[in-house]
Short mmCIF file of C-alpha atoms and ligand atoms in Angstrom, two decimals:
data_model
loop_
_atom_site.label_atom_id
_atom_site.label_comp_id
_atom_site.label_asym_id
_atom_site.label_seq_id
_atom_site.Cartn_x
_atom_site.Cartn_y
_atom_site.Cartn_z
CA MET A 123 0.00 0.00 0.00
CA GLY A 124 1.34 3.40 -1.00
CA LEU A 125 0.35 7.02 -1.23
CA VAL A 126 -0.76 8.47 -4.54
CA VAL A 127 -1.31 12.16 -5.31
CA GLN A 128 -3.59 12.74 -8.30
CA LYS A 129 -3.95 16.18 -9.88
CA PHE A 130 -6.71 17.07 -12.33
CA GLY A 131 -6.65 20.21 -14.48
CA GLY A 132 -9.46 22.50 -15.56
CA THR A 133 -10.78 20.50 -18.51
CA SER A 134 -10.89 17.38 -16.31
CA VAL A 135 -13.24 19.09 -13.85
CA ALA A 136 -15.14 21.29 -16.31
CA ASN A 137 -18.58 20.16 -15.08
CA VAL A 138 -20.24 17.86 -12.54
CA GLU A 139 -20.26 14.92 -14.95
CA LYS A 140 -16.49 15.21 -15.34
CA ILE A 141 -16.01 15.62 -11.61
CA LYS A 142 -17.84 12.28 -11.17
CA ASN A 143 -15.35 10.76 -13.62
CA VAL A 144 -12.54 12.16 -11.42
CA ALA A 145 -14.24 10.56 -8.40
CA ALA A 146 -14.14 7.20 -10.21
CA LYS A 147 -10.41 7.62 -10.83
CA ALA A 148 -9.75 8.40 -7.18
CA ILE A 149 -11.85 5.42 -6.12
CA ARG A 150 -9.87 3.15 -8.44
CA GLU A 151 -6.65 4.02 -6.60
CA LYS A 152 -8.37 3.69 -3.23
CA ASN A 153 -9.68 0.24 -4.15
CA ALA A 154 -6.17 -0.74 -5.24
CA GLY A 155 -5.21 -0.24 -1.60
CA HIS A 156 -3.58 3.20 -1.76
CA ASP A 157 -4.01 6.30 0.31
CA VAL A 158 -5.26 9.00 -2.04
CA ILE A 159 -4.85 12.77 -2.15
CA VAL A 160 -6.57 14.57 -5.01
CA VAL A 161 -5.53 18.09 -6.02
CA LEU A 162 -7.88 20.03 -8.28
CA SER A 163 -7.85 23.12 -10.49
CA ALA A 164 -10.88 25.31 -11.07
CA MET A 165 -13.33 24.43 -13.84
CA ALA A 166 -11.89 25.25 -17.28
CA GLY A 167 -12.20 28.96 -18.00
CA GLU A 168 -13.18 29.86 -14.43
CA THR A 169 -9.86 31.41 -13.36
CA ASN A 170 -9.88 33.54 -16.53
CA ARG A 171 -13.43 34.64 -15.75
CA LEU A 172 -12.43 35.67 -12.23
CA ILE A 173 -9.39 37.56 -13.54
CA ASP A 174 -11.61 39.43 -16.02
CA LEU A 175 -13.99 40.32 -13.18
CA ALA A 176 -11.14 41.71 -11.10
CA ASN A 177 -9.86 43.74 -14.03
CA SER A 178 -13.31 45.12 -14.70
CA ALA A 179 -13.57 46.35 -11.11
CA ALA A 180 -10.32 48.33 -11.25
CA ASP A 181 -7.45 49.12 -13.62
CA SER A 182 -4.90 47.64 -11.28
CA PRO A 183 -6.76 45.61 -8.66
CA ASP A 184 -5.42 45.41 -5.13
CA LYS A 185 -3.12 42.40 -5.13
CA ARG A 186 -4.33 40.88 -1.87
CA GLU A 187 -7.99 40.99 -2.87
CA TYR A 188 -7.14 39.79 -6.38
CA ASP A 189 -5.55 36.59 -5.07
CA SER A 190 -8.46 35.94 -2.70
CA LEU A 191 -10.83 36.29 -5.64
CA ILE A 192 -9.02 34.25 -8.29
CA SER A 193 -8.44 31.36 -5.87
CA THR A 194 -12.18 30.79 -5.40
CA GLY A 195 -12.65 28.61 -8.50
CA GLU A 196 -10.88 25.73 -6.77
CA GLN A 197 -13.25 25.86 -3.77
CA VAL A 198 -16.13 24.92 -6.08
CA THR A 199 -14.43 21.90 -7.64
CA ILE A 200 -12.94 20.41 -4.46
CA THR A 201 -16.22 20.58 -2.57
CA LEU A 202 -18.15 19.08 -5.49
CA LEU A 203 -15.68 16.20 -5.67
CA SER A 204 -15.91 15.49 -1.94
CA ILE A 205 -19.70 15.65 -2.13
CA ALA A 206 -19.63 13.13 -5.01
CA LEU A 207 -17.18 10.80 -3.25
CA ASN A 208 -19.15 10.82 0.02
CA SER A 209 -22.36 10.02 -1.82
CA MET A 210 -20.63 7.08 -3.51
CA GLY A 211 -19.73 5.65 -0.10
CA TYR A 212 -16.11 6.84 -0.01
CA PRO A 213 -15.48 9.20 2.92
CA SER A 214 -13.83 12.39 1.66
CA ARG A 215 -12.98 15.83 2.98
CA SER A 216 -11.90 18.86 1.01
CA PHE A 217 -9.35 21.42 2.21
CA LEU A 218 -8.43 24.90 1.07
CA GLY A 219 -4.80 25.98 1.17
CA PHE A 220 -5.12 27.77 4.50
CA GLN A 221 -6.97 24.84 6.08
CA VAL A 222 -4.10 22.47 5.34
CA ARG A 223 -1.70 25.28 5.88
CA ILE A 224 0.19 25.41 2.66
CA LEU A 225 2.48 28.20 3.73
CA THR A 226 3.90 30.56 1.07
CA ASP A 227 5.86 33.77 0.82
CA LYS A 228 4.01 37.05 0.25
CA ALA A 229 4.48 37.35 -3.52
CA TYR A 230 0.86 37.60 -4.63
CA GLN A 231 0.11 35.93 -7.98
CA LYS A 232 3.42 34.06 -7.96
CA ALA A 233 3.84 32.92 -4.38
CA ARG A 234 6.29 30.14 -3.59
CA ILE A 235 5.46 27.35 -1.17
CA SER A 236 7.78 27.40 1.83
CA MET A 237 6.25 24.72 4.05
CA ILE A 238 3.28 22.35 4.18
CA ASP A 239 1.79 21.27 7.47
CA THR A 240 0.95 17.61 6.87
CA ASP A 241 -0.79 16.88 10.21
CA ILE A 242 -4.43 17.24 9.15
CA ILE A 243 -3.91 15.33 5.93
CA GLN A 244 -2.11 12.50 7.68
CA LYS A 245 -4.85 12.24 10.29
CA GLU A 246 -7.51 12.03 7.59
CA LEU A 247 -5.56 9.50 5.52
CA LYS A 248 -5.20 7.31 8.58
CA LYS A 249 -8.99 7.26 8.91
CA GLY A 250 -9.25 6.14 5.27
CA THR A 251 -10.52 9.47 3.99
CA ILE A 252 -9.87 10.52 0.38
CA VAL A 253 -8.32 13.94 0.90
CA VAL A 254 -9.11 16.60 -1.69
CA VAL A 255 -6.97 19.75 -1.73
CA ALA A 256 -7.43 23.01 -3.63
CA GLY A 257 -4.59 23.58 -6.05
CA PHE A 258 -3.09 26.96 -6.95
CA GLN A 259 -3.42 28.50 -3.48
CA GLY A 260 -1.65 28.93 -0.19
CA VAL A 261 -1.53 31.30 2.74
CA ASP A 262 1.23 33.60 3.97
CA ASP A 263 2.28 33.90 7.60
CA ASP A 264 -0.15 36.81 8.08
CA ASN A 265 -3.06 34.63 6.94
CA ASN A 266 -3.44 36.31 3.56
CA ILE A 267 -4.52 34.02 0.74
CA THR A 268 -1.90 33.79 -2.01
CA THR A 269 -1.87 32.14 -5.45
CA LEU A 270 1.01 30.29 -7.07
CA GLY A 271 0.89 31.60 -10.65
CA ARG A 272 -1.10 30.28 -13.62
CA GLY A 273 -0.98 26.52 -13.82
CA GLY A 274 -0.03 26.45 -10.14
CA SER A 275 -2.09 23.37 -9.25
CA ASP A 276 0.69 21.25 -10.73
CA THR A 277 3.01 22.73 -8.13
CA SER A 278 0.49 22.21 -5.33
CA ALA A 279 0.31 18.53 -6.27
CA VAL A 280 4.05 17.92 -6.50
CA ALA A 281 4.65 19.89 -3.27
CA LEU A 282 2.11 17.72 -1.43
CA ALA A 283 3.66 14.58 -2.93
CA ALA A 284 7.09 15.72 -1.73
CA ALA A 285 5.91 16.77 1.74
CA LEU A 286 4.06 13.48 2.31
CA ASN A 287 6.66 11.33 0.61
CA ALA A 288 4.14 9.98 -1.90
CA ASP A 289 5.01 7.08 -4.17
CA ARG A 290 3.65 8.83 -7.24
CA CYS A 291 2.28 12.12 -8.44
CA ASP A 292 -0.11 11.65 -11.36
CA ILE A 293 -0.90 14.78 -13.37
CA TYR A 294 -4.12 14.13 -15.28
CA THR A 295 -4.80 16.50 -18.16
CA ASP A 296 -6.38 16.79 -21.61
CA VAL A 297 -3.43 15.25 -23.49
CA ASP A 298 -2.03 11.77 -22.85
CA GLY A 299 1.50 12.83 -22.00
CA VAL A 300 4.37 15.13 -22.81
CA TYR A 301 4.95 15.46 -26.55
CA THR A 302 7.87 16.64 -28.67
CA THR A 303 5.84 19.82 -29.06
CA ASP A 304 2.32 21.01 -28.29
CA PRO A 305 0.16 18.33 -29.96
CA ASN A 306 -2.61 20.90 -30.30
CA ILE A 307 -0.61 22.93 -32.80
CA CYS A 308 1.51 20.23 -34.46
CA ALA A 309 -0.29 17.08 -35.59
CA ASN A 310 3.05 15.30 -36.08
CA ALA A 311 4.09 15.68 -32.45
CA ARG A 312 5.26 12.45 -30.84
CA ARG A 313 4.56 11.38 -27.26
CA LEU A 314 7.61 10.74 -25.11
CA ASP A 315 7.51 7.70 -22.81
CA ARG A 316 10.02 9.30 -20.45
CA ILE A 317 11.65 12.68 -20.12
CA SER A 318 14.34 13.86 -17.70
CA TYR A 319 13.60 16.47 -15.05
CA ASP A 320 16.13 18.83 -16.66
CA GLU A 321 14.61 18.64 -20.12
CA MET A 322 11.08 18.91 -18.74
CA LEU A 323 12.15 21.93 -16.71
CA GLU A 324 13.54 23.70 -19.79
CA MET A 325 10.41 22.80 -21.74
CA ALA A 326 8.15 24.11 -18.97
CA MET A 327 10.21 27.27 -18.51
CA THR A 328 10.12 28.04 -22.20
CA GLY A 329 6.36 27.66 -22.52
CA ALA A 330 5.17 24.01 -22.60
CA LYS A 331 2.33 24.64 -20.20
CA VAL A 332 1.58 20.94 -19.64
CA LEU A 333 3.50 21.33 -16.34
CA GLN A 334 4.17 24.51 -14.37
CA PRO A 335 7.97 25.07 -14.15
CA ARG A 336 8.01 25.15 -10.36
CA SER A 337 6.33 21.75 -10.19
CA VAL A 338 9.20 20.26 -12.19
CA GLU A 339 11.78 22.09 -10.10
CA MET A 340 10.23 20.64 -6.99
CA ALA A 341 9.88 17.14 -8.45
CA LYS A 342 13.58 17.18 -9.29
CA LYS A 343 14.62 18.50 -5.91
CA TYR A 344 12.61 15.91 -3.95
CA ASP A 345 12.86 13.11 -6.50
CA VAL A 346 9.11 12.78 -7.02
CA PRO A 347 8.18 10.53 -9.96
CA VAL A 348 5.64 12.50 -12.00
CA TYR A 349 3.35 10.79 -14.52
CA VAL A 350 1.54 12.98 -17.05
CA LYS A 351 -1.60 11.13 -18.15
CA SER A 352 -4.90 11.66 -19.89
CA THR A 353 -8.05 12.01 -17.79
CA PHE A 354 -10.05 10.66 -20.67
CA SER A 355 -8.08 7.57 -21.68
CA ASP A 356 -5.96 4.93 -19.96
CA GLU A 357 -3.52 4.81 -22.88
CA GLY A 358 -0.17 6.54 -23.09
CA GLY A 359 1.43 8.61 -20.37
CA THR A 360 4.86 10.14 -19.83
CA LEU A 361 7.14 9.59 -16.84
CA VAL A 362 9.17 12.61 -15.76
CA THR A 363 12.17 11.28 -13.90
CA LYS A 364 15.93 11.29 -13.42
CA GLU A 365 17.99 10.98 -16.56
CA ASP A 366 19.05 7.38 -17.13
CA LYS A 367 20.94 5.36 -19.69
CA GLU A 368 17.77 3.94 -21.19
CA MET A 369 16.52 7.36 -22.23
CA GLU A 370 16.78 7.95 -25.92
CA ARG A 371 19.78 10.18 -26.44
CA GLU A 372 18.29 12.13 -29.27
CA VAL A 373 19.64 15.54 -30.17
CA LEU A 374 16.38 17.23 -29.30
CA SER A 375 13.56 16.16 -27.03
CA GLY A 376 11.23 18.99 -27.81
CA ILE A 377 10.23 22.35 -29.22
CA THR A 378 8.33 24.94 -27.24
CA TYR A 379 6.78 28.34 -27.76
CA ASP A 380 5.72 31.14 -25.48
CA ARG A 381 3.38 33.80 -26.79
CA ASP A 382 3.30 35.58 -23.45
CA GLN A 383 6.32 37.74 -24.27
CA ALA A 384 6.98 41.44 -24.71
CA LYS A 385 10.22 43.15 -25.68
CA ILE A 386 11.48 46.40 -24.20
CA THR A 387 14.42 48.34 -25.67
CA VAL A 388 16.17 51.24 -23.96
CA VAL A 389 17.80 53.26 -26.73
CA HIS A 390 21.02 55.30 -26.61
CA ILE A 391 22.09 54.87 -23.00
CA PRO A 392 25.32 56.63 -21.94
CA ASP A 393 27.57 53.58 -21.49
CA LYS A 394 29.10 53.44 -18.02
CA PRO A 395 29.33 50.99 -15.13
CA GLY A 396 26.03 50.44 -13.33
CA ILE A 397 23.50 50.95 -16.13
CA ALA A 398 22.26 47.37 -16.06
CA ALA A 399 21.97 47.48 -12.28
CA ASN A 400 20.13 50.82 -12.52
CA LEU A 401 17.64 49.37 -15.00
CA PHE A 402 17.00 45.96 -13.50
CA THR A 403 17.06 46.61 -9.75
CA PRO A 404 13.77 48.57 -9.73
CA LEU A 405 12.15 45.80 -11.80
CA SER A 406 13.26 43.06 -9.43
CA GLU A 407 12.09 45.15 -6.48
CA ARG A 408 8.63 45.07 -8.04
CA ASN A 409 8.95 41.32 -8.56
CA ILE A 410 8.96 41.61 -12.36
CA SER A 411 10.89 38.76 -13.97
CA VAL A 412 13.14 39.62 -16.86
CA ASP A 413 13.87 36.81 -19.30
CA MET A 414 16.30 37.42 -22.20
CA ILE A 415 18.69 40.37 -22.10
CA ILE A 416 20.83 41.69 -24.93
CA GLN A 417 23.17 44.66 -24.64
CA ASN A 418 24.66 46.00 -27.85
CA ALA A 419 28.37 46.74 -28.13
CA SER A 420 29.00 50.31 -27.13
CA ALA A 421 29.44 52.83 -29.97
CA GLN A 422 30.72 56.34 -29.30
CA GLY A 423 29.99 55.91 -25.61
CA TYR A 424 26.35 54.87 -26.07
CA THR A 425 24.61 51.51 -26.01
CA ASP A 426 21.14 49.96 -26.45
CA LEU A 427 19.71 47.36 -24.14
CA THR A 428 16.83 45.01 -25.00
CA PHE A 429 15.07 42.56 -22.71
CA THR A 430 11.86 40.55 -22.52
CA VAL A 431 9.20 40.37 -19.84
CA SER A 432 5.87 38.60 -19.60
CA LYS A 433 3.23 40.41 -21.68
CA LYS A 434 1.01 40.93 -18.68
CA GLU A 435 3.80 42.73 -16.83
CA MET A 436 4.80 44.89 -19.80
CA LYS A 437 2.85 48.03 -18.85
CA GLU A 438 4.19 48.04 -15.30
CA ALA A 439 7.73 47.30 -16.51
CA GLN A 440 7.50 50.04 -19.14
CA LYS A 441 6.52 52.65 -16.54
CA ILE A 442 9.41 51.70 -14.28
CA VAL A 443 11.93 51.56 -17.13
CA GLU A 444 10.82 54.92 -18.54
CA ALA A 445 11.49 56.54 -15.18
CA THR A 446 14.96 54.96 -14.95
CA ALA A 447 15.74 55.77 -18.59
CA LYS A 448 15.18 59.47 -17.82
CA GLU A 449 17.45 59.28 -14.77
CA ILE A 450 20.31 57.64 -16.65
CA GLY A 451 20.03 59.90 -19.69
CA ALA A 452 18.81 57.35 -22.25
CA LYS A 453 17.12 58.69 -25.38
CA ARG A 454 13.88 56.66 -25.35
CA VAL A 455 12.14 53.38 -24.49
CA GLU A 456 10.54 51.22 -27.21
CA VAL A 457 8.13 48.37 -26.55
CA ASP A 458 6.92 45.54 -28.77
CA ASP A 459 4.24 43.17 -27.49
CA GLU A 460 3.80 41.30 -30.78
CA VAL A 461 6.64 38.88 -30.14
CA ALA A 462 6.97 35.24 -29.11
CA LYS A 463 9.78 32.96 -28.05
CA VAL A 464 10.45 29.66 -29.79
CA SER A 465 12.89 27.23 -28.18
CA ILE A 466 14.49 23.90 -28.95
CA ILE A 467 15.45 21.66 -26.03
CA GLY A 468 17.57 18.54 -25.68
CA VAL A 469 20.34 17.08 -23.52
CA GLY A 470 21.82 15.64 -26.73
CA MET A 471 22.73 19.18 -27.81
CA VAL A 472 25.76 19.04 -25.53
CA SER A 473 27.41 16.44 -27.76
CA HIS A 474 26.18 17.53 -31.19
CA SER A 475 27.46 20.49 -33.14
CA GLY A 476 25.56 22.53 -35.69
CA VAL A 477 22.27 22.47 -33.82
CA ALA A 478 22.06 26.27 -33.49
CA ALA A 479 23.06 26.82 -37.13
CA LYS A 480 20.34 24.40 -38.25
CA MET A 481 17.74 26.20 -36.16
CA PHE A 482 18.68 29.62 -37.58
CA GLN A 483 18.84 28.33 -41.18
CA THR A 484 15.43 26.65 -40.87
CA MET A 485 13.86 29.93 -39.77
CA ALA A 486 15.75 31.92 -42.40
CA ASP A 487 14.40 29.60 -45.12
CA GLU A 488 10.88 30.61 -44.07
CA GLY A 489 11.76 34.32 -43.96
CA ILE A 490 11.33 34.44 -40.18
CA ASN A 491 13.46 37.20 -38.65
CA ILE A 492 15.21 36.39 -35.37
CA MET A 493 15.22 39.38 -32.99
CA MET A 494 16.97 37.88 -29.97
CA ILE A 495 18.80 34.65 -29.17
CA SER A 496 19.66 33.02 -25.88
CA THR A 497 21.22 29.67 -25.13
CA SER A 498 21.85 27.31 -22.25
CA GLU A 499 23.61 23.97 -22.29
CA ILE A 500 20.44 22.16 -23.37
CA LYS A 501 18.33 24.94 -24.95
CA ILE A 502 18.34 27.56 -27.69
CA SER A 503 15.63 30.24 -27.71
CA CYS A 504 14.79 32.81 -30.38
CA VAL A 505 12.47 35.79 -30.11
CA ILE A 506 10.46 36.26 -33.32
CA GLN A 507 7.34 38.07 -34.49
CA ARG A 508 4.36 36.45 -32.82
CA LYS A 509 2.49 35.79 -36.07
CA TYR A 510 5.19 33.27 -37.08
CA THR A 511 5.00 31.17 -33.90
CA GLU A 512 3.15 28.15 -35.26
CA LEU A 513 5.05 28.16 -38.53
CA ALA A 514 8.37 28.23 -36.68
CA VAL A 515 7.35 25.34 -34.40
CA MET A 516 6.23 23.23 -37.35
CA VAL A 517 9.25 23.79 -39.58
CA LEU A 518 11.66 23.18 -36.68
CA HIS A 519 9.80 20.01 -35.72
CA ASP A 520 10.24 18.77 -39.30
CA ALA A 521 13.84 19.94 -39.66
CA PHE A 522 14.93 18.04 -36.54
CA HIS A 523 12.89 14.92 -37.47
CA LEU A 524 10.91 14.81 -34.27
CA GLU A 525 7.81 13.42 -35.96
CA LYS A 526 6.13 10.14 -35.15
CA LYS A 527 8.15 7.15 -36.22
CA LYS A 528 6.37 5.19 -38.92
P1 ADP J 667 -4.58 21.46 -17.30
O1 ADP J 667 -5.76 22.36 -17.33
O2 ADP J 667 -4.94 20.01 -17.23
O3 ADP J 667 -3.57 21.84 -16.28
P2 ADP J 667 -2.98 22.74 -19.35
O4 ADP J 667 -3.78 23.44 -20.39
O5 ADP J 667 -2.38 23.57 -18.29
O6 ADP J 667 -3.90 21.59 -18.74
O7 ADP J 667 -1.83 21.87 -20.02
C1 ADP J 667 -2.14 20.94 -21.03
C2 ADP J 667 -1.90 21.57 -22.39
O8 ADP J 667 -0.49 21.79 -22.54
C3 ADP J 667 -2.25 20.70 -23.57
O9 ADP J 667 -3.60 20.81 -23.91
C4 ADP J 667 -1.31 21.22 -24.66
O10 ADP J 667 -1.98 22.10 -25.55
C5 ADP J 667 -0.28 22.03 -23.92
N1 ADP J 667 1.10 21.64 -24.27
C6 ADP J 667 2.07 22.52 -24.66
N2 ADP J 667 3.20 21.89 -24.94
C7 ADP J 667 2.98 20.56 -24.74
C8 ADP J 667 3.79 19.40 -24.87
N3 ADP J 667 5.06 19.46 -25.28
N4 ADP J 667 3.24 18.19 -24.59
C9 ADP J 667 1.96 18.11 -24.17
N5 ADP J 667 1.15 19.18 -24.04
C10 ADP J 667 1.63 20.40 -24.31
N1 LIG J 668 -6.90 27.37 -11.97
C1 LIG J 668 -5.55 27.90 -12.04
C2 LIG J 668 -5.23 28.44 -13.42
O1 LIG J 668 -6.10 28.45 -14.27
C3 LIG J 668 -4.52 26.88 -11.62
C4 LIG J 668 -4.33 25.71 -12.54
O2 LIG J 668 -5.14 25.48 -13.45
O3 LIG J 668 -3.36 24.96 -12.34
O4 LIG J 668 -4.16 28.90 -13.65
MG1 MG J 669 -2.14 23.40 -16.24
#
């Protein structure tokens, strides 16, 4: 007998019928002799609806109230599931983040879990209860409700699995595993049986939203085996785990895209020590994450600096950067929110040459202009015009022969 954490995303709990299907999946594990914790998202579309409501009440809603509001979708699904389970003869109790005490820092909208009190859950599991926990939310040490960032239920699930030393964390979603690229935009995408934590982390960080990046970070840190599976079929599945010899050592494991990108350029900055610190410190103080950064070579004592932020943080970032630009004597600030990032990922890159050149040539052949490039040991990312995102993903997928094997 072991402990299984099951997480179901928005499309898996989109209505009561589907929640009953989730109940059946929890019961199956229970009947197999396991202790079961179920972590749920809100119904599909609900978190977006709540965000729209908040934004219609104010231009920049108070962050504390915003998190309290957008976390409510999960309260509906967890209670419905426990109601269903109890009526089917399987004792169940649902818990919100603060009831468990999933403790986080104070960074509203992207809070990080610092500690989980496992007492209540353990007591309930001992009684045979199926424990249902709201994903996406926690509480800070002043009892304010916080949320973990979009897609945060994945992280709630893996964090609970780590804290309770679960045998497995099953992430049920609307696709039957992790693919070489988003199967919803590339029909040739191939499902991977296994993927290493490192590759999955790069894929998640560069936009493959099938798992939230922090969930993969945490799975790696605490060695939690994560299975990505379909809610709607028992076929397939992908195991996210430590790299091992059996893993196919292909050059690339996947291609990702991120449309949630905006580019900010500070033009004609007097080039002297401290300009990067001057520009980026105020952004980090406001908790705005900067992704790619390019600084041009200095010419006649002046330089340009370009960086990317998430599209939803662009306005706030622009305001801050415009103020700094004035202080440091830069000429102007330009913004472009019609960009996207396309990335290729693979541990095999380390031992193969020519991968970057092939990526750039493939895009050049399609007339796609590359605006920014960044690399890591196992990843190359390019910023391009957003309208070319799908085309870039498809031609790269073909060029690197990631398609289904016939
Ligand atoms: P959930 O609501 O279950 O959390 P998400 O929408 O967050 O589901 O994540 C699943 C989606 O991730 C899929 O529908 C798919 O479009 C997208 N996705 C992007 N990249 C990949 C990939 N490489 N493999 C599988 N799915 C991917
Ligand atoms: N409901 C939240 C969201 O839509 C959390 C999640 O789905 O994981 O982002
Ligand atoms: Mg998700």
